[in-house]
C-alpha positions as MATLAB code, in Angstrom:
seq = 'XXXXXXXXXXXXXXXXXXXXXXXXXXXXXXXXXXXXXXXXXXXXXXXXXXXXXXXXXXXXXXXXXXXXXXXXXXXXXXXXXXXXXXXXXXXXXXXXXXXXXXXXXXXXXXXXXXXXXXXXXXXXXXXXXXXXXXXXXXXXXXXXXXXXXXXXXXXXXXXXXXXXXXXXXXXXXXXXXXXXXXXXXXXXXXXXXXXXXXXXXXXXXXXXXXXXXXXXXXXXXXXXXXXXXXXXXXXXXXXXXXXXXXX';
ca = [
     -14.976   13.626   -9.470;
     -12.916   10.567   -8.702;
     -11.560    7.705  -10.798;
     -10.430    5.033   -8.336;
      -8.569    1.869   -9.270;
      -8.384   -1.276   -7.129;
      -6.469   -4.438   -7.883;
      -3.115   -6.097   -7.302;
       0.477   -5.113   -8.048;
       0.251   -5.902  -11.760;
      -2.096   -2.941  -12.106;
      -1.005   -0.596   -9.364;
       2.420   -1.192   -7.842;
       4.418    1.934   -7.043;
       7.778    2.520   -8.728;
      10.256   -0.183   -7.713;
       7.811   -1.830   -5.321;
       7.924   -5.148   -7.189;
      11.505   -5.006   -8.400;
      13.862   -2.626  -10.137;
      12.354   -0.661  -13.009;
       8.778   -1.839  -12.362;
       5.568    0.122  -11.936;
       1.856   -0.486  -12.523;
      -0.245    1.251  -15.185;
      -2.572    2.809  -12.590;
       0.263    5.115  -11.556;
      -0.044    6.854  -14.942;
      -3.815    7.229  -15.115;
      -3.759   10.933  -14.264;
      -1.685   11.576  -17.386;
      -4.649   10.598  -19.566;
      -7.655   12.225  -17.929;
      -8.824   15.809  -17.677;
      -7.505   16.591  -14.200;
      -9.609   19.740  -14.030;
     -12.634   17.442  -13.785;
     -11.264   14.130  -12.506;
      -8.559   12.873  -10.183;
      -7.432    9.263  -10.283;
      -6.621    7.346   -7.113;
      -4.521    4.205   -7.201;
      -5.805    1.982   -4.382;
      -4.236   -1.251   -5.611;
      -2.394   -3.344   -3.009;
       0.638   -5.530   -3.669;
      -0.121   -9.192   -3.039;
      -3.883   -8.835   -2.667;
      -6.432  -10.807   -4.628;
     -10.073   -9.784   -4.632;
     -10.852  -11.659   -1.429;
      -8.299   -9.604    0.502;
     -10.188   -6.385   -0.193;
     -13.125   -7.974    1.624;
     -11.353   -9.895    4.384;
      -8.220   -8.109    5.498;
      -8.105   -6.053    8.663;
      -9.259   -2.493    8.130;
     -11.855   -3.375    5.456;
     -10.157   -1.359    2.720;
     -12.906   -2.049    0.190;
     -15.693   -0.485    2.251;
     -13.398    2.360    3.274;
     -12.534    3.071   -0.371;
     -16.125    2.943   -1.598;
     -17.337    5.120    1.279;
     -15.104    7.927    0.001;
     -16.723    7.827   -3.450;
     -19.746    9.848   -4.429;
     -22.572    9.140   -6.822;
     -21.305    8.797  -10.402;
     -17.657    8.545   -9.357;
     -15.932    5.721  -11.232;
     -14.381    2.576   -9.752;
     -12.210    0.252  -11.853;
     -11.717   -3.234  -10.420;
      -8.799   -5.142  -11.962;
      -8.464   -8.731  -10.761;
      -7.573  -12.245  -11.878;
      -3.813  -12.614  -11.499;
      -3.790  -13.957   -7.922;
      -7.068  -15.840   -7.785;
      -5.446  -19.244   -8.288;
      -3.250  -18.817   -5.214;
      -3.715  -21.336   -2.386;
      -6.531  -20.656    0.042;
      -4.140  -20.826    2.993;
      -0.371  -20.587    3.134;
       2.478  -19.145    5.185;
       5.402  -19.311    2.782;
       4.862  -16.547    0.233;
       6.622  -13.344    1.183;
       4.481  -12.760    4.244;
       1.389  -12.068    2.167;
      -0.468  -15.118    3.409;
      -3.432  -16.670    1.636;
      -4.976  -14.847   -1.298;
      -6.848  -17.277   -3.528;
     -10.585  -17.391   -4.154;
     -12.635  -20.427   -5.118;
     -12.932  -21.049   -8.863;
     -16.249  -20.395  -10.569;
     -19.090  -17.917  -10.279;
     -21.747  -19.502   -8.082;
     -22.354  -18.361   -4.496;
     -20.669  -21.239   -2.691;
     -18.014  -20.662   -0.048;
     -15.587  -22.501    2.207;
     -14.508  -21.692    5.750;
     -10.727  -21.469    5.582;
      -8.305  -21.155    8.472;
      -5.584  -18.736    7.401;
      -2.331  -20.128    8.780;
      -0.525  -16.826    8.315;
      -3.019  -14.566   10.087;
      -4.344  -17.216   12.489;
      -7.980  -16.452   11.723;
     -10.894  -18.076    9.912;
     -12.204  -16.532    6.715;
     -15.292  -17.278    4.654;
     -13.860  -17.609    1.126;
     -16.229  -17.287   -1.862;
     -15.846  -17.941   -5.554;
     -14.253  -15.256   -7.721;
     -17.612  -14.621   -9.354;
     -19.399  -14.193   -6.032;
     -16.850  -11.615   -4.891;
     -17.455   -9.694   -8.120;
     -21.208   -9.933   -7.513;
     -20.824   -8.565   -3.984;
     -18.571   -5.773   -5.237;
     -21.175   -4.838   -7.835;
     -23.830   -4.576   -5.134;
     -21.647   -2.372   -2.929;
     -20.989   -0.020   -5.838;
     -24.678    0.070   -6.755;
     -25.675    0.904   -3.192;
     -23.282    3.852   -3.254;
     -24.253    5.017   -6.745;
     -20.726    4.428   -8.036;
     -20.085    3.538  -11.691;
     -18.175    0.250  -11.517;
     -16.194   -1.381  -14.307;
     -14.539   -4.793  -14.212;
     -11.174   -4.990  -15.979;
      -9.550   -8.346  -16.623;
      -5.910   -8.716  -15.621;
      -3.120   -7.409  -17.802;
      -1.521  -10.220  -19.841;
       1.551  -12.017  -18.595;
       4.718  -12.070  -20.659;
       4.197  -15.657  -21.815;
       4.982  -16.895  -25.322;
       4.832  -20.116  -27.271;
       6.367  -20.645  -30.710;
       6.725  -16.893  -31.152;
       3.100  -16.090  -30.307;
       1.684  -14.505  -27.194;
      -0.016  -17.129  -25.035;
      -2.969  -16.531  -22.735;
      -3.702  -19.271  -20.195;
      -5.973  -19.189  -17.124;
      -6.553  -15.471  -17.665;
      -9.145  -16.420  -20.286;
     -11.174  -18.265  -17.646;
     -11.187  -15.369  -15.198;
     -11.996  -12.838  -17.905;
     -14.956  -15.043  -18.833;
     -16.240  -15.008  -15.264;
     -15.957  -11.218  -15.216;
     -17.924  -10.999  -18.433;
     -20.682  -13.242  -17.075;
     -21.039  -11.311  -13.811;
     -20.937   -8.057  -15.771;
     -23.866   -9.246  -17.868;
     -25.718  -10.400  -14.763;
     -25.252   -7.214  -12.739;
     -25.117   -4.524  -15.427;
     -21.578   -3.541  -14.514;
     -19.255   -2.408  -17.300;
     -16.554   -4.805  -18.495;
     -13.392   -4.404  -20.532;
     -11.287   -7.417  -21.422;
      -7.936   -5.663  -21.301;
      -6.259   -9.066  -21.115;
      -7.403   -9.803  -24.649;
      -6.855   -6.274  -25.955;
      -3.296   -6.085  -24.651;
      -2.559   -9.647  -25.748;
      -3.420   -8.595  -29.297;
      -1.063   -5.638  -28.912;
       1.773   -7.875  -27.737;
       1.190  -10.240  -30.642;
       1.427   -7.308  -33.048;
       4.591   -5.961  -31.428;
       6.271   -9.353  -31.280;
       8.109  -11.232  -28.555;
      11.333   -9.211  -28.770;
       9.714   -5.783  -28.337;
       7.384   -7.121  -25.654;
      10.372   -7.715  -23.383;
      10.718   -3.936  -23.025;
       7.305   -3.903  -21.352;
       8.060   -6.388  -18.556;
      10.551   -6.943  -15.788;
      13.231   -9.470  -16.792;
      12.806  -11.073  -13.365;
       9.157  -12.129  -13.703;
       6.402  -12.402  -16.290;
       3.791  -10.213  -14.629;
       5.109   -6.782  -13.628;
       5.536   -3.989  -16.136;
       8.355   -1.548  -16.738;
       7.575    2.182  -16.988;
       7.429    1.799  -20.777;
       4.928   -1.031  -20.528;
       2.860    0.669  -17.833;
       2.653    3.965  -19.739;
       1.603    2.179  -22.915;
      -1.003    0.100  -21.103;
      -2.431    3.135  -19.264;
      -2.966    4.953  -22.582;
      -4.667    1.982  -24.187;
      -6.816    1.055  -21.193;
      -8.236    4.552  -20.753;
      -8.760    4.958  -24.482;
     -10.576    1.612  -24.690;
     -12.698    2.406  -21.650;
     -13.940    5.517  -23.393;
     -14.530    3.717  -26.680;
     -16.040    0.437  -25.534;
     -17.783    1.175  -22.255;
     -20.929   -1.008  -22.426;
     -23.077    1.602  -20.677;
     -21.392    4.550  -22.445;
     -20.986    6.353  -19.123;
     -17.345    7.114  -19.797;
     -18.240    8.668  -23.127;
     -20.268   11.233  -21.233;
     -18.313   11.821  -18.048;
     -14.649   10.903  -18.396;
     -12.716   13.389  -20.497;
      -9.808   11.414  -21.958;
      -6.956   13.394  -23.453;
      -6.202   12.596  -27.069;
      -3.919    9.574  -27.351;
      -1.604    9.392  -30.308;
];
């Protein structure tokens, strides 16, 4: 069976892809599952928000889901890039990535200046809703995961900002569609608060506040998979995903 992870670089960048000594937690998922029964696949893409999995050439989302079988597991980790502009040409060649705020079904027709094409851009919540339907049609067990926390602090305490809003949208669409949800942003924020600001620096690149070091990624992978087993709303992971003991 397959455990497939989609999201942006904060979850799934390859070693060194987003700077020296950086890597995403999804690269370590196989270390914490029973690989005689499951194989994890990191299908995250650097610089892609949720809309890009729907809109970009090649239709990676449909291609990824088509390779999954009934009861395979798909983890969707989004939120970090959703506030990006709807159209731009000046950000590392990635082009536009943002979705509309909110969870209703509205959309805007946006001309992407980088790719010279029009896109229909929905709200973050509507993209989640459409993703849930695609997974349901395929019989795939889908779980929304909020973004990992950024390395942001105020007066010695870890500070969450817009991530709270996007985690809330995920929770609402999860309740609406019956998809599993794990607020790893909150769970890992609590961890960082307990560890303190000084130790937390070992978990993140010194060059930005979003990308993890191998130490941070390994720690987050352990916690995320452990929490998925423990808190899965539909308890599917308790039955199917054999997590190795985490100490």
